[in-house]
Amino acid sequence: MSWYPALNLLTPDVVLAAREEIKTGRSVSLDMRLDYLTYRIADRQEFTQRLMSFMDRDDDFKMYGFDDELHINTQSSSQWDGLRHFALQNSGLYYNGVKHTDISAKQDGRNGIHNWSERGGIVGRGVLLDYVRWREETGQPVARADSAHPITVSELDKVAKHQNVTFKTGDILIIRSGFTQWHDRASQEERVKVFNQGQPSFIEYFNLATASNAASLIGATNGLFFAGGVVGPLVLPTIADKYGRRWGIATAAILTLVSAALLAGSTNIGEFIFFRFVAGAGAFMLMAGVPLMMNELVPNSGRGGLVDIHAIFFLSGYAIASWIGFGFSFWTTGGLKAWRPPLAIQGGFSLIALVALYWIPESPRWLVMKGREDEARNILNKLHSDRSDPENEFARAEFYQIQKQLHIDRTLDTSWWHMIKKPSYRKRFLIAVSVTGFIQSSGDLVINNYGPTLYKDLGFGPVKQLLYPCAWLTYTLGISIIAMPFVDRVPRNVMIATGIWGCMCALIVESALVASFVPSDNENALQAAVAMFFIFQIFDTGFANATEWAYLGELFPTHIRAKGMSVAVAVFSLMNIIYTQAAPTGFITIGWKFYLLFIILTFIGGFVALFFFPDTRGLPLEEIAAIFGDTDEVAIYQTEIEIDRTTHTIIDHDKSVDEHGMASAQEKVVKTQNLETNV
């Protein structure tokens, strides 16, 4: 069933009988002028007419005459449209039981208006029910024509009874709602506001509903944010390597704070778009800068779980933003200012980050790189102290290893070109971009960014379309917290491969459900499709994302770690651009088959992670170079360091390699490094 009328009831007999109803022979058009609506409606193309004179031609067709060239969206006027414009939202079925995919993918033409045009149009007895007059004559307040007031079937029955109308089979029902009268009296501003009330209020504020390039401007607000996300991280190493990890984070926080304030206060669309770029640069700089610093601060044994705190707060931001958006969607009195507070609120979190940096210590590894060894020693003693180790022997031994290692790292090439030219560095580079590339190819970006659209396609109403993504992100935050203690218990490559393949399996089931039951009224199948989005997050967040940020920091040595992390995050943003731009077209043109892209990529990515990604779990950052064959760049291994608890000196069981590549053990007591005074 569909809410569309049963047009097959307009048989020749019904049409012939309607002839008897003709009284005056006058005809009345039910169509508005093609140019009646002189503004954009929900970002649809406006009507345009071009009058082309034959006298302007330079060929043999120069003569007196004109051609009319028209551009029109049939929903921008009152012309007859195909019976495929709108479906029953609970089932997704159109007239004649046609499915959405029948039209989008199979180009099913059963509901095209050409079917009735070929039969001479829609002709029959028209019955006018004057809903406005009925409410007036029965003492009811007139329903606002620009409101979402529903006109029910029971009310129409009462209107018919009030007018003494008796329906016949095949009647064409015409209802006067009062809209045309309201439209003729309303100002242009009122009209634009009503026709675009489903759009964000900033569309009204910036007059995007009437702008000829509105689609391009709206696309720019999203595209330039992620473009900033590509550029911003690549600037981070210049700041983080020269001025410190804290300044890298501070710069990013300042950018997000300033952009939040100026986005919320924007007075023209050009200003808004520019600061979207700045906001993207700052946001993705933070995404790289925070785990960069955390990897260099935390101890080896719990590095994965502790760096996962970055993912927890990262997801907290997503969840908070979604709930703020959900809450403000119910703010009906905000008018044209309703879009400003959600943008301004994000600046508060940037301010908190800037203030908190005062109490956060600098990376001890960066301090040693810059020769500030006393500061680094004090930070390690403070952060890595343990009641079971009252002499801070672990922290002191760790400092000794860092100190020796960075004496070597200072002499190594830190250029971008060297990262690509040197095979071992190139391998780390390729692994890093593969990590972010394959994890972002799981499909989580599309589910997050197009959640409301996906839930709409599953048949849920407007409130649930906004509510489910909020619940999904909150649930995701919980998964990230639960994952913390498990990150360091499973090899890194196994965690990532399991996460990627788990996402793949969830998407396979999701695709099958969507292909088989969407659209439909099978409630259990639709709920199962929603459930698969939540199961998806167990693997995406609990396995892949929980491991991702620590792993990226572990792949690179200190002197190029900022560059390596930044490239990986730039790829993260680049994948955002690719998938979020492709998703709308993909879902419209091929429907559920768009999921196959992610299924194929994650199938490949799981194998790449399992067999080509090394396990760096639990290793000191200074020793990971050996995994990539750079044993000559490892100054000392932790197992070679021993502390004499009597003399408080470090015994360095170093191994030197002779010119023939044979290792000879050499034990040396470092008497100049007294732990009580210097270490």
XYZ file of C-alpha atoms in Angstrom:
679
model
C 0.000 0.000 0.000
C 1.068 3.585 -0.538
C -0.398 6.908 0.418
C -0.585 7.687 -3.285
C -4.090 7.291 -4.774
C -5.068 4.216 -6.749
C -4.808 5.698 -10.230
C -6.038 2.507 -11.826
C -9.504 3.449 -10.557
C -9.667 6.146 -13.255
C -11.208 3.824 -15.809
C -12.840 5.068 -19.050
C -16.274 4.554 -17.464
C -15.325 6.696 -14.458
C -13.989 9.435 -16.711
C -17.114 9.297 -18.890
C -19.372 9.561 -15.853
C -17.446 12.633 -14.681
C -18.565 14.412 -17.834
C -22.087 14.567 -16.400
C -20.827 16.754 -13.545
C -19.859 19.631 -15.862
C -22.055 22.679 -15.184
C -20.463 25.807 -16.690
C -17.778 24.411 -18.983
C -15.113 26.660 -17.510
C -11.701 25.166 -16.772
C -9.467 26.104 -13.834
C -5.739 25.452 -13.681
C -4.441 23.821 -10.527
C -0.832 24.568 -11.409
C 1.217 27.503 -10.192
C 3.320 29.467 -12.630
C 6.686 27.807 -13.238
C 8.400 30.865 -11.743
C 5.948 31.193 -8.841
C 8.587 30.217 -6.260
C 11.440 32.681 -6.734
C 13.945 31.122 -4.342
C 15.707 27.844 -3.674
C 13.737 25.148 -1.876
C 15.811 22.760 0.253
C 18.827 23.392 -1.980
C 16.955 22.448 -5.166
C 17.722 24.230 -8.414
C 15.636 27.309 -9.048
C 13.530 27.672 -12.153
C 15.318 29.492 -14.954
C 14.127 30.453 -18.421
C 16.322 31.512 -21.316
C 14.724 33.139 -24.345
C 16.875 32.511 -27.418
C 16.230 34.650 -30.492
C 16.800 33.059 -33.904
C 17.810 36.496 -35.164
C 20.976 36.230 -33.029
C 22.177 33.187 -34.952
C 24.905 33.402 -37.593
C 23.833 30.429 -39.667
C 21.053 29.584 -42.134
C 18.507 29.437 -39.300
C 18.599 33.197 -38.753
C 14.939 34.207 -38.848
C 12.177 35.683 -36.775
C 11.448 33.324 -33.940
C 12.390 32.216 -30.418
C 13.278 29.094 -28.487
C 12.549 28.678 -24.773
C 15.172 26.849 -22.714
C 13.860 25.827 -19.277
C 15.583 24.402 -16.219
C 13.212 23.182 -13.541
C 13.064 20.866 -10.546
C 9.516 19.520 -10.444
C 9.418 20.033 -6.666
C 9.975 23.765 -7.131
C 6.455 24.328 -8.401
C 3.132 22.478 -8.439
C 3.528 20.546 -11.676
C 2.589 16.878 -11.855
C 5.505 14.789 -10.659
C 6.330 11.113 -11.019
C 4.934 8.881 -8.265
C 8.444 8.247 -6.991
C 9.086 11.499 -5.166
C 8.131 10.211 -1.743
C 7.684 6.796 -0.170
C 6.081 5.485 2.993
C 8.870 6.115 5.494
C 8.103 3.127 7.705
C 8.418 0.657 4.834
C 10.319 2.554 2.171
C 7.819 1.443 -0.476
C 6.607 3.680 -3.280
C 3.431 3.463 -5.327
C 2.933 -0.012 -6.862
C 5.226 -1.465 -4.179
C 8.325 -0.161 -5.926
C 11.454 -0.184 -3.742
C 13.981 2.626 -3.492
C 16.689 0.495 -5.090
C 14.349 -0.345 -7.990
C 14.416 3.328 -8.927
C 18.000 4.298 -7.986
C 19.817 1.204 -9.219
C 17.494 -0.474 -11.725
C 15.988 2.714 -13.193
C 12.523 1.199 -12.807
C 10.125 3.433 -14.754
C 6.803 2.048 -13.566
C 6.057 5.155 -11.506
C 7.132 7.699 -14.102
C 4.555 10.293 -15.092
C 5.106 9.335 -18.719
C 2.810 6.357 -18.154
C -0.165 8.662 -17.613
C 0.938 11.258 -20.128
C 0.775 8.599 -22.816
C -2.800 7.847 -21.783
C -3.892 11.459 -22.060
C -3.212 12.625 -18.512
C -5.132 12.239 -15.255
C -8.795 13.049 -15.945
C -11.781 12.472 -13.716
C -14.225 14.061 -11.281
C -12.429 16.459 -8.926
C -13.780 16.932 -5.393
C -12.634 20.042 -3.504
C -12.573 19.855 0.280
C -12.121 23.337 1.735
C -10.261 22.515 4.955
C -9.651 26.186 5.822
C -13.299 27.221 5.513
C -14.434 24.165 7.505
C -12.218 25.151 10.457
C -13.459 28.733 10.255
C -17.147 27.758 10.041
C -16.885 25.239 12.869
C -15.188 27.701 15.241
C -11.746 26.085 15.229
C -8.554 28.126 15.142
C -7.115 28.300 11.650
C -4.095 26.046 11.276
C -1.009 27.950 10.192
C -0.283 27.121 6.595
C 3.450 27.401 7.291
C 3.336 24.914 10.163
C 3.654 21.137 10.284
C 0.012 20.767 11.279
C -1.284 17.358 10.091
C -4.546 17.068 8.182
C -6.000 13.728 9.212
C -8.354 11.407 7.339
C -10.970 11.744 10.078
C -10.911 15.528 9.650
C -11.351 15.182 5.896
C -14.368 12.946 6.515
C -15.833 15.717 8.664
C -15.103 18.324 5.989
C -16.863 16.185 3.369
C -19.858 15.759 5.646
C -19.903 19.505 6.350
C -19.957 20.192 2.585
C -22.489 17.416 1.893
C -20.023 15.669 -0.406
C -20.585 12.061 -1.359
C -17.523 10.356 -2.760
C -17.551 8.143 -5.827
C -15.069 5.593 -7.026
C -12.252 7.281 -8.917
C -12.744 10.753 -7.431
C -9.682 13.019 -7.544
C -9.386 14.618 -4.101
C -8.309 18.282 -3.960
C -7.712 19.873 -0.550
C -7.505 23.586 0.140
C -5.019 23.972 2.982
C -4.551 27.742 2.775
C -0.909 27.526 1.725
C -1.241 29.580 -1.482
C -3.026 32.337 0.375
C -0.324 32.392 3.052
C 2.461 32.354 0.449
C 1.008 35.328 -1.454
C 0.827 37.379 1.731
C 4.181 36.324 3.283
C 7.434 38.199 2.870
C 10.289 36.657 0.909
C 12.207 36.093 4.175
C 9.267 34.208 5.703
C 8.920 32.047 2.596
C 12.601 31.121 2.544
C 12.551 30.274 6.238
C 9.535 27.976 5.934
C 10.684 26.148 2.819
C 14.085 25.451 4.339
C 13.109 24.823 7.954
C 14.639 21.324 7.809
C 18.046 22.828 7.086
C 20.444 24.158 9.760
C 19.717 27.723 10.759
C 23.065 28.906 9.416
C 21.763 28.124 5.899
C 19.072 30.708 6.472
C 21.474 33.172 8.090
C 23.923 33.031 5.187
C 21.105 33.069 2.601
C 22.250 29.745 1.207
C 18.673 28.849 0.388
C 18.639 31.518 -2.305
C 22.280 31.462 -3.400
C 22.938 30.076 -6.861
C 26.180 28.420 -5.644
C 24.745 27.139 -2.351
C 25.718 23.514 -2.953
C 29.324 24.493 -3.634
C 29.490 26.680 -0.540
C 28.042 23.999 1.717
C 30.454 21.453 0.250
C 33.333 23.843 0.902
C 32.483 24.099 4.608
C 33.044 20.343 4.937
C 35.810 19.869 2.402
C 38.008 22.690 3.688
C 37.765 21.404 7.266
C 39.366 18.130 6.208
C 41.745 19.967 3.871
C 42.945 21.787 6.962
C 43.219 18.372 8.566
C 45.727 17.372 5.895
C 47.786 20.563 6.074
C 47.735 21.140 9.844
C 49.482 17.925 10.936
C 52.228 18.444 8.365
C 53.035 21.794 10.029
C 53.168 20.226 13.508
C 56.718 18.733 13.276
C 58.225 22.173 12.657
C 56.802 23.377 15.971
C 57.021 20.154 18.020
C 60.640 19.413 17.051
C 61.914 22.960 17.493
C 59.922 24.319 20.429
C 58.700 21.176 22.172
C 55.779 18.770 22.232
C 53.830 21.029 24.586
C 54.073 23.956 22.186
C 52.863 21.726 19.380
C 49.731 20.960 21.390
C 49.372 24.576 22.530
C 49.530 25.889 18.966
C 46.821 23.453 17.885
C 44.641 24.370 20.874
C 45.027 28.083 20.103
C 43.965 27.460 16.502
C 40.861 25.529 17.579
C 40.011 28.150 20.223
C 40.306 31.083 17.831
C 38.496 29.260 15.022
C 35.645 28.245 17.347
C 35.134 31.853 18.423
C 35.271 33.230 14.903
C 33.131 30.459 13.436
C 30.450 31.127 16.040
C 30.672 34.840 15.318
C 30.888 34.645 11.536
C 28.900 37.257 9.663
C 29.501 36.060 6.101
C 30.016 32.679 4.469
C 33.538 33.447 3.254
C 34.674 34.093 6.809
C 32.981 30.903 7.969
C 34.620 28.755 5.294
C 38.097 30.183 6.011
C 37.892 29.394 9.714
C 36.575 25.921 8.963
C 39.952 25.343 7.336
C 41.704 26.740 10.422
C 39.539 24.580 12.694
C 40.436 21.464 10.701
C 44.132 22.297 10.862
C 43.989 22.750 14.631
C 41.845 19.689 15.300
C 44.040 17.301 13.354
C 47.223 18.874 14.748
C 45.866 17.938 18.174
C 45.119 14.447 16.926
C 48.804 14.020 16.057
C 50.373 16.102 18.831
C 48.700 14.509 21.838
C 49.621 10.830 21.174
C 53.092 11.984 20.079
C 53.677 13.417 23.528
C 51.939 10.594 25.397
C 54.085 7.929 23.740
C 57.199 9.734 24.955
C 55.920 10.214 28.510
C 54.459 6.858 29.542
C 56.402 3.725 30.642
C 56.946 0.859 28.198
C 54.896 -1.785 29.991
C 51.568 0.043 29.894
C 52.123 2.305 26.913
C 49.296 0.924 24.767
C 46.636 1.230 27.453
C 47.788 4.644 28.625
C 47.958 6.120 25.131
C 44.455 4.713 24.594
C 43.373 7.530 26.925
C 43.878 9.753 23.873
C 41.306 7.669 21.984
C 38.959 7.830 24.976
C 38.977 11.619 25.058
C 38.908 11.758 21.274
C 35.689 9.741 21.324
C 34.412 11.780 24.270
C 34.623 14.831 22.045
C 32.625 13.087 19.338
C 30.009 11.938 21.860
C 29.697 15.344 23.537
C 29.403 17.072 20.171
C 26.676 14.659 19.052
C 24.641 15.158 22.245
C 25.038 18.931 21.985
C 23.811 18.762 18.401
C 20.918 16.532 19.440
C 19.955 18.890 22.247
C 20.084 22.006 20.114
C 17.930 20.332 17.471
C 15.042 20.864 19.932
C 15.831 24.546 20.449
C 12.989 26.105 18.524
C 13.355 29.659 19.856
C 16.946 30.216 18.744
C 15.969 31.496 15.340
C 18.871 32.397 13.116
C 21.279 32.159 16.073
C 20.694 28.487 16.808
C 23.827 27.385 14.936
C 26.190 29.581 16.946
C 26.251 28.012 20.453
C 27.335 24.489 19.367
C 30.290 26.019 17.530
C 31.191 28.292 20.438
C 31.046 25.500 23.017
C 33.951 23.660 21.405
C 36.161 26.634 22.198
C 35.676 25.931 25.899
C 37.411 22.575 25.599
C 40.335 24.165 23.758
C 40.662 26.691 26.566
C 40.690 23.886 29.150
C 43.472 22.154 27.199
C 45.553 25.342 27.118
C 45.184 25.886 30.863
C 45.932 22.218 31.637
C 49.210 22.389 29.688
C 50.650 24.468 32.538
C 50.748 21.341 34.727
C 51.710 18.863 32.007
C 55.468 18.146 31.780
C 57.452 18.301 28.579
C 58.531 15.113 26.831
C 61.761 13.927 28.508
C 62.982 12.559 25.198
C 62.614 15.939 23.494
C 64.393 17.588 26.448
C 67.352 15.220 26.109
C 67.437 15.881 22.373
C 67.830 19.568 23.222
C 70.483 18.960 25.913
C 68.165 19.727 28.828
C 68.993 16.501 30.623
C 68.428 17.608 34.214
C 64.817 18.532 33.421
C 64.284 15.223 31.644
C 65.743 13.259 34.588
C 63.456 15.003 37.085
C 60.353 14.361 34.949
C 61.138 10.652 34.568
C 61.787 10.282 38.299
C 58.461 11.967 39.026
C 56.287 10.208 36.451
C 57.800 6.712 36.600
C 58.235 6.438 40.358
C 56.871 3.346 42.068
C 56.438 2.433 45.745
C 58.042 -0.929 45.039
C 61.061 0.926 43.619
C 61.950 3.544 46.261
C 65.311 4.263 44.646
C 63.688 4.937 41.256
C 66.009 2.392 39.683
C 63.695 1.799 36.747
C 63.388 5.514 35.972
C 67.126 5.998 36.319
C 67.962 3.086 34.057
C 65.362 4.351 31.572
C 66.936 7.800 31.601
C 70.379 6.290 30.988
C 69.051 4.383 27.961
C 67.279 7.474 26.586
C 70.375 9.576 27.130
C 72.663 7.194 25.285
C 70.151 6.668 22.476
C 69.543 10.345 21.827
C 73.243 11.048 21.672
C 73.051 8.944 18.493
C 69.699 10.312 17.280
C 71.041 13.874 17.375
C 73.517 12.950 14.657
C 70.944 11.356 12.305
C 69.259 12.986 9.319
C 65.778 14.292 10.200
C 64.687 15.475 6.750
C 61.456 14.411 5.022
C 63.484 13.165 2.086
C 65.577 10.890 4.315
C 62.374 9.273 5.620
C 61.578 8.179 2.081
C 65.099 7.466 0.880
C 66.237 5.196 3.706
C 64.616 1.715 3.298
C 63.973 1.071 6.994
C 62.442 4.527 7.490
C 60.407 4.125 4.312
C 59.052 0.835 5.653
C 57.962 2.535 8.884
C 56.389 5.326 6.831
C 54.419 2.856 4.703
C 53.259 0.898 7.752
C 52.076 4.107 9.445
C 50.004 5.303 6.491
C 48.674 1.749 6.029
C 47.535 1.675 9.664
C 45.445 4.850 9.370
C 44.432 4.065 5.791
C 43.099 0.578 6.463
C 41.492 1.443 9.806
C 39.667 4.400 8.243
C 38.617 2.065 5.419
C 36.621 0.075 7.947
C 33.654 2.337 7.238
C 33.434 4.045 10.637
C 33.796 7.503 9.082
C 30.780 6.952 6.868
C 28.703 5.490 9.713
C 29.593 8.426 11.968
C 29.275 11.280 9.463
C 26.188 9.930 7.698
C 24.561 8.248 10.678
C 21.262 10.176 10.436
C 21.013 9.382 6.714
C 21.722 5.698 7.294
C 19.130 5.470 10.060
C 16.654 7.295 7.838
C 17.253 4.694 5.133
C 16.514 2.044 7.752
C 13.088 3.626 8.250
C 13.524 5.498 11.548
C 11.947 8.861 12.276
C 13.743 12.218 12.644
C 14.324 11.987 16.415
C 15.789 8.494 16.259
C 17.873 9.512 13.270
C 19.678 11.927 15.611
C 19.382 9.874 18.795
C 20.930 6.629 17.543
C 24.226 8.245 16.432
C 24.504 9.853 19.885
C 23.935 6.501 21.572
C 26.349 4.860 19.129
C 29.146 7.295 19.992
C 28.480 7.031 23.727
C 28.613 3.252 23.471
C 31.831 3.604 21.475
C 33.341 5.616 24.320
C 32.514 2.795 26.731
C 34.170 0.249 24.448
C 37.331 2.352 24.359
C 37.491 2.461 28.163
C 36.987 -1.308 28.446
C 39.775 -1.886 25.917
C 42.439 -0.100 27.984
C 43.678 -3.057 30.061
C 43.733 -5.421 27.064
C 45.771 -3.361 24.588
C 49.126 -4.420 26.040
C 48.209 -8.092 26.397
C 47.797 -8.899 22.698
C 50.381 -8.356 19.929
C 49.824 -5.065 18.130
C 49.454 -6.620 14.679
C 46.952 -9.191 15.975
C 44.869 -6.470 17.626
C 44.743 -4.381 14.440
C 44.042 -7.354 12.161
C 41.287 -8.616 14.486
C 39.721 -5.171 14.582
C 39.802 -4.736 10.812
C 38.424 -8.212 10.095
C 35.780 -7.843 12.790
C 34.573 -4.646 11.101
C 34.509 -6.526 7.819
C 32.306 -9.290 9.254
C 29.910 -6.761 10.785
C 29.603 -4.938 7.464
C 28.964 -8.211 5.615
C 25.998 -8.935 7.887
C 24.866 -5.303 7.647
C 24.989 -5.419 3.855
C 22.993 -8.628 3.764
C 20.326 -7.174 6.049
C 20.058 -3.937 4.075
C 19.954 -5.762 0.756
C 17.241 -8.158 1.944
C 15.047 -6.102 4.249
C 15.497 -2.390 3.493
C 13.043 -1.008 2.711
C 10.522 -3.251 4.447
C 8.298 -3.337 7.502
C 10.280 -6.200 9.069
C 10.948 -4.611 12.458
C 13.298 -7.360 13.643
C 15.467 -7.072 10.548
C 15.725 -3.294 10.888
C 16.673 -3.574 14.562
C 19.281 -6.171 13.630
C 20.723 -3.754 11.065
C 21.071 -1.117 13.799
C 22.611 -3.693 16.148
C 25.315 -4.470 13.593
C 26.480 -0.844 13.744
C 27.006 -1.333 17.488
C 28.727 -4.707 17.086
C 30.926 -3.053 14.475
C 32.279 -0.717 17.163
C 33.502 -3.562 19.379
C 36.107 -4.316 16.732
C 36.701 -0.839 15.335
C 37.169 0.862 18.712
C 38.059 -2.014 21.037
C 40.739 -3.518 18.821
C 41.834 -1.257 15.934
C 41.514 2.277 17.305
C 42.600 1.322 20.818
C 45.930 0.094 19.412
C 46.364 2.615 16.619
C 47.703 5.648 18.497
C 50.341 3.878 20.561
C 51.453 1.857 17.554
C 51.958 4.943 15.373
C 54.215 6.495 18.017
C 56.196 3.290 18.476
C 57.045 2.942 14.790
C 59.378 5.944 14.620
C 62.561 6.974 16.481
C 62.500 10.193 18.472
C 64.222 12.374 15.888
C 61.506 11.709 13.222
C 58.581 10.631 15.421
C 56.721 13.934 14.983
C 57.006 13.683 11.205
C 55.862 10.062 11.158
C 52.840 10.699 13.387
C 51.893 13.765 11.378
C 51.949 11.978 8.030
C 49.779 9.199 9.442
C 47.203 11.706 10.741
C 47.280 13.629 7.454
C 46.362 10.354 5.710
C 43.600 9.905 8.315
C 42.128 13.251 7.241
C 42.656 12.474 3.562
C 40.606 9.289 3.963
C 37.913 11.453 5.553
C 37.794 13.566 2.412
C 37.675 10.591 0.065
C 35.018 8.554 1.845
C 32.730 11.328 3.086
C 32.646 12.906 -0.365
C 32.001 9.582 -2.069
C 29.464 8.229 0.419
C 26.392 10.335 -0.528
C 26.725 9.521 -4.218
C 27.647 5.926 -3.462
C 24.600 5.223 -1.308
C 22.277 6.947 -3.783
C 23.574 5.190 -6.904
C 24.438 1.692 -5.675
C 22.823 1.536 -2.232
C 24.065 -1.216 0.087
C 26.687 -2.239 -2.466
C 28.746 0.758 -1.353
C 29.595 -1.279 1.763
C 31.429 -3.721 -0.512
C 34.206 -1.144 -0.917
C 34.931 -1.290 2.815
C 34.516 -5.055 2.957
C 37.104 -5.592 0.231
C 39.595 -3.114 1.689
C 39.333 -4.510 5.219
C 39.724 -8.058 3.897
C 43.048 -7.012 2.355
C 44.000 -4.822 5.320
C 43.637 -7.659 7.817
C 46.187 -9.771 5.960
C 48.576 -6.833 5.588
C 48.385 -6.069 9.317
C 48.767 -9.666 10.452
C 51.713 -10.601 8.256
C 53.544 -7.322 7.588
C 53.065 -5.201 10.720
C 55.688 -5.946 13.426
C 54.704 -6.277 17.079
C 56.186 -3.400 19.084
C 54.287 -4.113 22.304
C 56.202 -3.526 25.541
C 59.501 -2.603 23.897
C 61.333 0.578 24.902
C 61.026 3.164 22.141
C 64.823 3.194 21.924
C 64.989 -0.483 20.931
C 62.307 -0.652 18.223
C 64.813 0.336 15.525
C 66.245 -3.190 15.731
C 62.937 -4.633 14.460
C 63.456 -2.714 11.231
C 67.081 -3.782 10.863
C 68.608 -0.587 12.266
C 70.637 -2.330 14.992
C 73.436 0.145 14.403
C 71.109 2.912 15.595
C 70.327 1.201 18.913
C 72.695 2.568 21.569
C 71.923 0.054 24.285
C 69.249 -2.492 25.214
C 67.487 -2.442 28.548
C 68.694 -5.964 29.286
C 72.253 -4.676 29.070
C 71.731 -2.200 31.891
C 72.306 -3.292 35.484
C 72.377 -1.192 38.627
C 74.869 -2.005 41.380
C 72.772 -1.428 44.461
C 75.846 -1.123 46.666
C 77.734 1.521 44.743
C 74.673 3.021 43.016
C 76.409 2.868 39.676
C 75.119 1.656 36.310
C 76.764 -1.431 34.900
C 76.478 -1.253 31.124
C 76.712 -4.709 29.528
C 77.113 -3.169 26.106
C 77.847 -5.136 22.953
C 80.060 -3.662 20.298
C 80.277 -5.074 16.781
C 83.667 -5.427 15.127
C 84.445 -4.801 11.491
C 83.578 -8.405 10.628
C 80.108 -8.101 12.130
C 80.942 -10.387 15.096
C 79.587 -9.279 18.446
C 82.031 -9.356 21.366
C 80.685 -8.872 24.876
C 82.261 -6.013 26.757
C 81.323 -5.153 30.279
C 82.110 -1.731 31.511
C 81.294 -0.043 34.754
C 80.158 3.518 34.296
C 81.751 5.013 37.378
C 81.177 8.541 36.204
C 77.407 8.065 36.406
C 76.686 7.957 40.140
C 72.990 7.434 40.610
C 72.782 9.395 43.816
C 74.138 12.610 42.319
C 73.915 12.536 38.538
C 71.216 10.046 37.647
